[in-house]
mmCIF file of C-alpha atoms and ligand atoms in Angstrom:
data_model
loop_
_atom_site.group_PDB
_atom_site.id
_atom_site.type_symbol
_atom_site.label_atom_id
_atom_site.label_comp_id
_atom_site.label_asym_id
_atom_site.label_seq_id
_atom_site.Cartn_x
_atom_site.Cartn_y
_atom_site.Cartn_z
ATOM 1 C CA UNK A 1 16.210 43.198 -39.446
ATOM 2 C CA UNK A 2 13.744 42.729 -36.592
ATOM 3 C CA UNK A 3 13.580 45.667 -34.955
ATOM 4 C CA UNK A 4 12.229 44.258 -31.403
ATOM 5 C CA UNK A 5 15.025 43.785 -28.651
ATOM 6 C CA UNK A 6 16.506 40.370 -28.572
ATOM 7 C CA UNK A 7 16.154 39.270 -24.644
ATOM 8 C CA UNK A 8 18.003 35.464 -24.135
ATOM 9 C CA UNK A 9 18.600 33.849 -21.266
ATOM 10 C CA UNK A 10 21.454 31.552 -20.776
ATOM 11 C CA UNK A 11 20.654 29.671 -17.851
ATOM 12 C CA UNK A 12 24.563 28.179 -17.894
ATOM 13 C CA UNK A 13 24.562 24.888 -15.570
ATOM 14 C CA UNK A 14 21.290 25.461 -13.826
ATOM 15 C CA UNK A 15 17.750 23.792 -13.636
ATOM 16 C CA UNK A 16 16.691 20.390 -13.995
ATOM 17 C CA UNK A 17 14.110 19.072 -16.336
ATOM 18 C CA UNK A 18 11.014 20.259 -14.048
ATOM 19 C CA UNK A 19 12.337 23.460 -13.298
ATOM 20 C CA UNK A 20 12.870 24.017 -16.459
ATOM 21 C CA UNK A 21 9.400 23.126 -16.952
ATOM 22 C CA UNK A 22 7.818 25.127 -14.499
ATOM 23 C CA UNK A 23 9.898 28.528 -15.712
ATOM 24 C CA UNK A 24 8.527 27.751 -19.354
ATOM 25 C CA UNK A 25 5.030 27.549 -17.731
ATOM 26 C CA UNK A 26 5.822 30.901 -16.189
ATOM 27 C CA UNK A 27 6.456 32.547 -19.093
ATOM 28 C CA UNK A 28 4.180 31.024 -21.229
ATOM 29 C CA UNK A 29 1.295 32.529 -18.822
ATOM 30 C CA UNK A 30 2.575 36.307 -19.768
ATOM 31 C CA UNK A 31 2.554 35.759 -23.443
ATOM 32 C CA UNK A 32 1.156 38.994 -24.506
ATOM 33 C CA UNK A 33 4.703 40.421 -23.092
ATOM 34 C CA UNK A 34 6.577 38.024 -25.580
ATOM 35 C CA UNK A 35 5.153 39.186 -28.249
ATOM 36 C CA UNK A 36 6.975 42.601 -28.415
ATOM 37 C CA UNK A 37 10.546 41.381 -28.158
ATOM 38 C CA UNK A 38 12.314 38.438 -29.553
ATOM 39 C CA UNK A 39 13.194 35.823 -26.400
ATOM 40 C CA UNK A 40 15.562 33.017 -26.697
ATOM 41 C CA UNK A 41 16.395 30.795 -23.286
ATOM 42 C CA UNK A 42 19.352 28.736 -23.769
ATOM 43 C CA UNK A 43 18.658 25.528 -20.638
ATOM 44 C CA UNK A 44 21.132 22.783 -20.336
ATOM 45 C CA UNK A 45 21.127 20.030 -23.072
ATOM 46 C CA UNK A 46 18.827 17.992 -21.192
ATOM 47 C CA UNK A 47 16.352 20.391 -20.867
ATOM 48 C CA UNK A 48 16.154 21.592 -24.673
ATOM 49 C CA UNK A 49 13.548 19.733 -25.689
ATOM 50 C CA UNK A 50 11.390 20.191 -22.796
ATOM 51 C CA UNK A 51 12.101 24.053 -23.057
ATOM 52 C CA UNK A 52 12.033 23.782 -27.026
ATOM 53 C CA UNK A 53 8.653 22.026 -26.970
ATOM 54 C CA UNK A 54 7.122 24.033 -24.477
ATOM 55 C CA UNK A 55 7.573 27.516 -26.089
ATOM 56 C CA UNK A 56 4.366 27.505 -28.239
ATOM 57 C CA UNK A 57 6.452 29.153 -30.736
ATOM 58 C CA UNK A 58 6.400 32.049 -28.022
ATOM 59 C CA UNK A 59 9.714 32.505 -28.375
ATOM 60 C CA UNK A 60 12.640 30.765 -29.378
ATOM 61 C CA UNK A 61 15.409 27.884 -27.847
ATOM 62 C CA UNK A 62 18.609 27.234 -27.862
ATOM 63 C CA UNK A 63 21.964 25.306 -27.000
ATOM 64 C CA UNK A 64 24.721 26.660 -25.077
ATOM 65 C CA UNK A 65 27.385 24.544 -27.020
ATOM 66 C CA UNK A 66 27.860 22.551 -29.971
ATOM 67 C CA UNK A 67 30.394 19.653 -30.933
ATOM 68 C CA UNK A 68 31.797 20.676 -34.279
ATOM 69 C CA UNK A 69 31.814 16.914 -36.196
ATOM 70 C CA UNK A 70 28.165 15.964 -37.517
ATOM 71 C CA UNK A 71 28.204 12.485 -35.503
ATOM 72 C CA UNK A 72 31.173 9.964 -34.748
ATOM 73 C CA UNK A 73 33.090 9.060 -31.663
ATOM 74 C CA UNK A 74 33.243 12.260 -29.555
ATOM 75 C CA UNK A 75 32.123 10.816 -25.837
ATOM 76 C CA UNK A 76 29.770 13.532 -24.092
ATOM 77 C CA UNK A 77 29.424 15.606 -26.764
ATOM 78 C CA UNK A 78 26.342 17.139 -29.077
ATOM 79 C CA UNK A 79 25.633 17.597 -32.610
ATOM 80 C CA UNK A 80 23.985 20.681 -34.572
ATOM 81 C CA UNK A 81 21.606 18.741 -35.803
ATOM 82 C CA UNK A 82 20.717 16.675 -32.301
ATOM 83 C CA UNK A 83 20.299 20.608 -31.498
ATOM 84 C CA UNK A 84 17.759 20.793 -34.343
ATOM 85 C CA UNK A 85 16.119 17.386 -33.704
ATOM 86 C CA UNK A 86 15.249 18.645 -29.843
ATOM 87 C CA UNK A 87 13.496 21.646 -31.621
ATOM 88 C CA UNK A 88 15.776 23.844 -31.004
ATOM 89 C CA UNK A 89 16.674 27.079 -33.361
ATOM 90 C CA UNK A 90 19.731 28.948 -31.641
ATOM 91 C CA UNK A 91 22.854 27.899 -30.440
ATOM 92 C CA UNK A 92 25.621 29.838 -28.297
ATOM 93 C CA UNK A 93 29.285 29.689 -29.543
ATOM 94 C CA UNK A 94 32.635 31.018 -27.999
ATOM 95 C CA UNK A 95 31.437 31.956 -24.641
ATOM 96 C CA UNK A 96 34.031 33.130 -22.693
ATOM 97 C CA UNK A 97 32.990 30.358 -19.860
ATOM 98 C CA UNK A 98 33.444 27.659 -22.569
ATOM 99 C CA UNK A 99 36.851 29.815 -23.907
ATOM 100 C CA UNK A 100 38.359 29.706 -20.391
ATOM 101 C CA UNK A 101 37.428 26.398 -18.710
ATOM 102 C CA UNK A 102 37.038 24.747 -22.257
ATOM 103 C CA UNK A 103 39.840 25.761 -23.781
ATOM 104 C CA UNK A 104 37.748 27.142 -26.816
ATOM 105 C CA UNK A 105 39.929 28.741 -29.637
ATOM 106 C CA UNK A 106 38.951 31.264 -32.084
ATOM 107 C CA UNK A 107 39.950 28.025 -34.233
ATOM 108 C CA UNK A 108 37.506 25.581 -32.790
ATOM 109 C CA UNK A 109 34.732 28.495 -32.097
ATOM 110 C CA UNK A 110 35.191 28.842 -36.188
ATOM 111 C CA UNK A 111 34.863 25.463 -36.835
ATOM 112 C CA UNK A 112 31.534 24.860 -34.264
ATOM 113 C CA UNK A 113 29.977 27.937 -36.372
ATOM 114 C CA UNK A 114 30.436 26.680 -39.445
ATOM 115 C CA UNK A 115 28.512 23.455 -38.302
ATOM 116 C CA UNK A 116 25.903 24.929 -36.837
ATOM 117 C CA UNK A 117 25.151 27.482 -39.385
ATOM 118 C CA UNK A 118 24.460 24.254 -41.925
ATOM 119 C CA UNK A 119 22.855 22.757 -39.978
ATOM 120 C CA UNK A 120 19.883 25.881 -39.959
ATOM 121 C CA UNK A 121 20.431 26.566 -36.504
ATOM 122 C CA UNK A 122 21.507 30.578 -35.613
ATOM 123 C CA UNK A 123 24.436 31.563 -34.101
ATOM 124 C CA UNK A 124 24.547 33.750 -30.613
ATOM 125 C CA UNK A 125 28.613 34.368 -31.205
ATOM 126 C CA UNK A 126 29.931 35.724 -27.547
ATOM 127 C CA UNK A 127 33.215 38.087 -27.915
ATOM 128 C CA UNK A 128 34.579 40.213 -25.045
ATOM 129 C CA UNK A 129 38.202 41.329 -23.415
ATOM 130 C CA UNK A 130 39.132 40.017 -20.088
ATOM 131 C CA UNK A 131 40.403 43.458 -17.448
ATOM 132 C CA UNK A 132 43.647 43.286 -18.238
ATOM 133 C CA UNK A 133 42.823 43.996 -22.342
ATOM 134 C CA UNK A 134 40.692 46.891 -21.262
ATOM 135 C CA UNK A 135 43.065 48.538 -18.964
ATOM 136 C CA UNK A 136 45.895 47.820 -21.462
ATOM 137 C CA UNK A 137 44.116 49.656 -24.213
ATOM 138 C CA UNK A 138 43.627 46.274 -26.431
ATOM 139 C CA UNK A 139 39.840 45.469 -26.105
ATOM 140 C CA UNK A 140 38.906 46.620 -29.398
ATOM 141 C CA UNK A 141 41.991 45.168 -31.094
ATOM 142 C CA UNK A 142 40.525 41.485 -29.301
ATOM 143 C CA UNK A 143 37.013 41.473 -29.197
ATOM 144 C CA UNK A 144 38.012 42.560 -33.405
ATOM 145 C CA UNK A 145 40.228 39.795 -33.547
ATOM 146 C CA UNK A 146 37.414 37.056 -31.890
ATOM 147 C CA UNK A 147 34.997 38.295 -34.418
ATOM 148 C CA UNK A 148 37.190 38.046 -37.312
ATOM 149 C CA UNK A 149 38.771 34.603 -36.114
ATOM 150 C CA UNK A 150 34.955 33.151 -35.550
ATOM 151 C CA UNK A 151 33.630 34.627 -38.530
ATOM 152 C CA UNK A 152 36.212 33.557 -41.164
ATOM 153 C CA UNK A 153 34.771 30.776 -42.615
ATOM 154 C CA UNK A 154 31.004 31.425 -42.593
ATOM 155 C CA UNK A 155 29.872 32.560 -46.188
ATOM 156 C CA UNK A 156 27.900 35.866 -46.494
ATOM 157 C CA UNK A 157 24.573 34.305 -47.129
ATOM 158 C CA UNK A 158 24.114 33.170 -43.259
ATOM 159 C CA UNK A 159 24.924 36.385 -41.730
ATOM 160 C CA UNK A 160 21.181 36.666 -41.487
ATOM 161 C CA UNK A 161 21.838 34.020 -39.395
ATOM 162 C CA UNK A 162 24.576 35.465 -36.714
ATOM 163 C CA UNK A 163 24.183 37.383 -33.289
ATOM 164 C CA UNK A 164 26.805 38.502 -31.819
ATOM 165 C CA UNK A 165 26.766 39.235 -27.705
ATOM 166 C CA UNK A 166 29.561 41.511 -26.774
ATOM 167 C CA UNK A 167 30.101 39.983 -23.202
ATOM 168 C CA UNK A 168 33.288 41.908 -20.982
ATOM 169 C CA UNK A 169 34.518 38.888 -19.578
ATOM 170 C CA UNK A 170 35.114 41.117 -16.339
ATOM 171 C CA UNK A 171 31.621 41.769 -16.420
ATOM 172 C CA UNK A 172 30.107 38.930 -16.389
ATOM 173 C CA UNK A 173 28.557 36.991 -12.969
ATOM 174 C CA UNK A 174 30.625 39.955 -11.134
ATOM 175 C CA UNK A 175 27.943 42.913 -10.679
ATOM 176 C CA UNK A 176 30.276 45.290 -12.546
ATOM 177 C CA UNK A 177 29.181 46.588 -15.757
ATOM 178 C CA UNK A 178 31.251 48.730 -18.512
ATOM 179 C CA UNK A 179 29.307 51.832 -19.248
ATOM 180 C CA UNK A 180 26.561 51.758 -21.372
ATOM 181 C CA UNK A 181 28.155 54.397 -23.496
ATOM 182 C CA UNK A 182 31.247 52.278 -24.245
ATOM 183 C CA UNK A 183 29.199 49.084 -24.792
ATOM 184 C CA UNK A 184 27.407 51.044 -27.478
ATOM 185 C CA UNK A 185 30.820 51.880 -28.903
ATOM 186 C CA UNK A 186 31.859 48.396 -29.018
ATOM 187 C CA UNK A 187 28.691 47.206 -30.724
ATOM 188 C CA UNK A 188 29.061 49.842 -33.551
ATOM 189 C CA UNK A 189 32.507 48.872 -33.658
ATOM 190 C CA UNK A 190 31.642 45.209 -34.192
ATOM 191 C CA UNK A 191 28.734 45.644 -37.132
ATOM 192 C CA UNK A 192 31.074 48.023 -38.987
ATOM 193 C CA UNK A 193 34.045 45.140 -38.964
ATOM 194 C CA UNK A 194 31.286 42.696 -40.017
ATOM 195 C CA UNK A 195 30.120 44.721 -42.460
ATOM 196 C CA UNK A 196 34.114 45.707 -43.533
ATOM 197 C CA UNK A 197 34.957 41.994 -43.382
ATOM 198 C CA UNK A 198 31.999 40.819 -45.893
ATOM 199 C CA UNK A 199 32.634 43.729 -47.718
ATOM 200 C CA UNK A 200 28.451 44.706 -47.262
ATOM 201 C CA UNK A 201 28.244 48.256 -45.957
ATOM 202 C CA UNK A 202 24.285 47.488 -46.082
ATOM 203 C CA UNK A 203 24.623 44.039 -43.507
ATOM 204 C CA UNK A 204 23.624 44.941 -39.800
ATOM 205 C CA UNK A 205 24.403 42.016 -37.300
ATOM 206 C CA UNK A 206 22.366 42.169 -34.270
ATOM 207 C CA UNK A 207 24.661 42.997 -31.696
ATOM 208 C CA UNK A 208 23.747 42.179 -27.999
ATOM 209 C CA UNK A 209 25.125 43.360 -24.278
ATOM 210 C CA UNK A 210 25.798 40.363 -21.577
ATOM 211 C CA UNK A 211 27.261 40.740 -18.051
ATOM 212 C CA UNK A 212 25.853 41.877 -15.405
ATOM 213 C CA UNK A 213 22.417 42.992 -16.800
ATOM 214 C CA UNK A 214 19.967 43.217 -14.444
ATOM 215 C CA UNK A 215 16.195 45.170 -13.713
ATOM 216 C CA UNK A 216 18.367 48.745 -12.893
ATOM 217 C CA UNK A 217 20.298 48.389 -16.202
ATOM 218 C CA UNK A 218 18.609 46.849 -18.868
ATOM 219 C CA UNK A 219 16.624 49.982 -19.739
ATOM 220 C CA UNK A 220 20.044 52.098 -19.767
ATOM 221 C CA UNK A 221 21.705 49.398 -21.792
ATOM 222 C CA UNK A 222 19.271 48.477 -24.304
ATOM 223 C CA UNK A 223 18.406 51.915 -24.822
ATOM 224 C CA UNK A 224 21.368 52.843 -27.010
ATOM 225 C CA UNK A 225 21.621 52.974 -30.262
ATOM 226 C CA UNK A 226 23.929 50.268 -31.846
ATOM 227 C CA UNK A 227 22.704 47.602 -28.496
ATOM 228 C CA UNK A 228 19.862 45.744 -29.944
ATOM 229 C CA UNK A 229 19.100 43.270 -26.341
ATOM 230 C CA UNK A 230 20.885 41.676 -23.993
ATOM 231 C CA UNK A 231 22.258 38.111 -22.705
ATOM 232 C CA UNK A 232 21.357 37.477 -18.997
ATOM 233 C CA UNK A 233 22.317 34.817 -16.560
ATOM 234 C CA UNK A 234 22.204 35.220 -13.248
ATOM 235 C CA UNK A 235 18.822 37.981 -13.552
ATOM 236 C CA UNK A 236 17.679 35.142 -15.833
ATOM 237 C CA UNK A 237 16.993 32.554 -13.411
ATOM 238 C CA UNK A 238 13.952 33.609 -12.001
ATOM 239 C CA UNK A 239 11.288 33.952 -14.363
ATOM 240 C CA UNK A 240 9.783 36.644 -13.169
ATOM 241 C CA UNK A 241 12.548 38.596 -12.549
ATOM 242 C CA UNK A 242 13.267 37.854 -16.888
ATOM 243 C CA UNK A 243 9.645 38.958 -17.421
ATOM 244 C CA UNK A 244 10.164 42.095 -16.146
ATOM 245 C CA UNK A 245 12.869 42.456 -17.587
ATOM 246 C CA UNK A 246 11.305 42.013 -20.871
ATOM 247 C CA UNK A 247 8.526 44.388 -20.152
ATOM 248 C CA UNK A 248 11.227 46.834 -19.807
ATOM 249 C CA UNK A 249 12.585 46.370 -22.626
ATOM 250 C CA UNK A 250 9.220 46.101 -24.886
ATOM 251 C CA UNK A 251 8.813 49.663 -25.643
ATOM 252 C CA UNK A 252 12.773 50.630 -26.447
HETATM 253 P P1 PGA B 301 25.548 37.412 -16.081
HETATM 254 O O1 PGA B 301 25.997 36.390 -17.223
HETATM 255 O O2 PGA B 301 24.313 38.129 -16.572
HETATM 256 O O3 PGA B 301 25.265 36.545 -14.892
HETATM 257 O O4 PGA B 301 26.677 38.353 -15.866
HETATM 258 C C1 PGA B 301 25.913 36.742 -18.574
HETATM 259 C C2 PGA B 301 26.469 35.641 -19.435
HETATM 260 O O5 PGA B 301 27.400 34.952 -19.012
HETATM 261 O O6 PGA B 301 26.004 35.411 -20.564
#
């Protein structure tokens, strides 16, 4: 595995073509920086292929949903391989935004991976337990439960091909954050099911913090162990603010 720090950016519904432009531009002017950890920026669908083209191979894009079917009438919606065609390499499945407004199952999450993954495209899979699973003592038991659910039909050869971002639902867009500590737990928990699940004690998913990440806490987050980078929205938007938080997180 790649040992540099995965940083992504999921810009959720924000930025229009030439502000997507002009953060790419942005970026692309600190490229030195990009070289030491692996960046993804997930932009809205119309801005993929601006965002896609414009990365110089810098670092990488990606989708922030995917249609399950390959074409066929499904109004609105997007393929995996439209994804691919706008240069695109990543996409992100099961957030909890999409699972709550969307209506996402574990099912349909499944069924979207499964698509994507044949289609060449990586997977950024998003698990995490709304407040009420914490303080009940269940998160394990359903972030566990998301993985296994998503993962279920994907056959052991693409693992090489799978993130997963371990994103507290109560965390995220809410300035609260769930100890460091205890998001390292989580992570270890999560590679060792993979790994139990696949039955390959030798597999190790990249496993990635969201919510809430900012320039105080990236360092803290990314700095443990079993946390190998982080999924940022809101401290993602402005591109400086991202580069720095990149710089931080160069050296861990
Ligand atoms: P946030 O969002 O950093 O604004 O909490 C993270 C995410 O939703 O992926």
């Amino acid at each position: 595995m790649d040992k540099r720090k995965i940083l992504a950016a999921n810009w959720k519904m924000n930025k229009n073509i030439v502000q997507a432009k002009e953060y790419v531009r942005a970026i692309n002017n600190e490229s030195d920086c990009l070289k030491n950890c692996q960046v993804i920026i997930f932009p809205p669908f119309v801005a993929l292929e601006s965002v896609a083209c414009g990365s110089l191979g810098l670092f990488g894009a990606g989708a922030q949903n995917v249609h399950h079917e390959n074409s066929g009438a499904f109004t609105g919606e997007i393929s995996a391989e439209m994804i691919v065609s706008a240069g695109a390499k990543y996409v992100l499945i099961g957030h909890s935004e999409r699972r709550k407004y969307f209506g996402e199952t574990d099912e349909i999450i499944s069924e979207k991976i499964v698509s994507a993954l044949n289609a060449g495209l990586k997977v950024v899979l998003c698990v995490g337990e709304t407040l009420d699973e914490r303080e009940s003592g269940n998160a394990e038991s359903v972030v566990l439960g998301q993985v296994q659910g998503a993962l279920k039909n994907v056959d052991a050869q693409f693992l090489q091909n799978i993130i997963v971002a371990y994103e507290p639902v109560w965390a995220i867009g809410t300035g609260k954050v769930i100890s460091p500590h205890e998001a390292d737990i989580m992570a270890l928990t999560i590679k060792n099911a993979i790994k139990r699940i696949f039955s390959l004690p030798d597999i190790d998913v990249p496993v990635l913090y969201g919510g809430s990440l900012n320039l105080s806490n990236v360092t803290e987050f990314l700095s443990m162990p079993n946390i190998n980078g982080g999924l940022i929205g809101g401290a993602s938007l402005e591109a400086e603010n991202f580069l720095k938080m990149i710089k931080l997180s160069s050296n861990l």
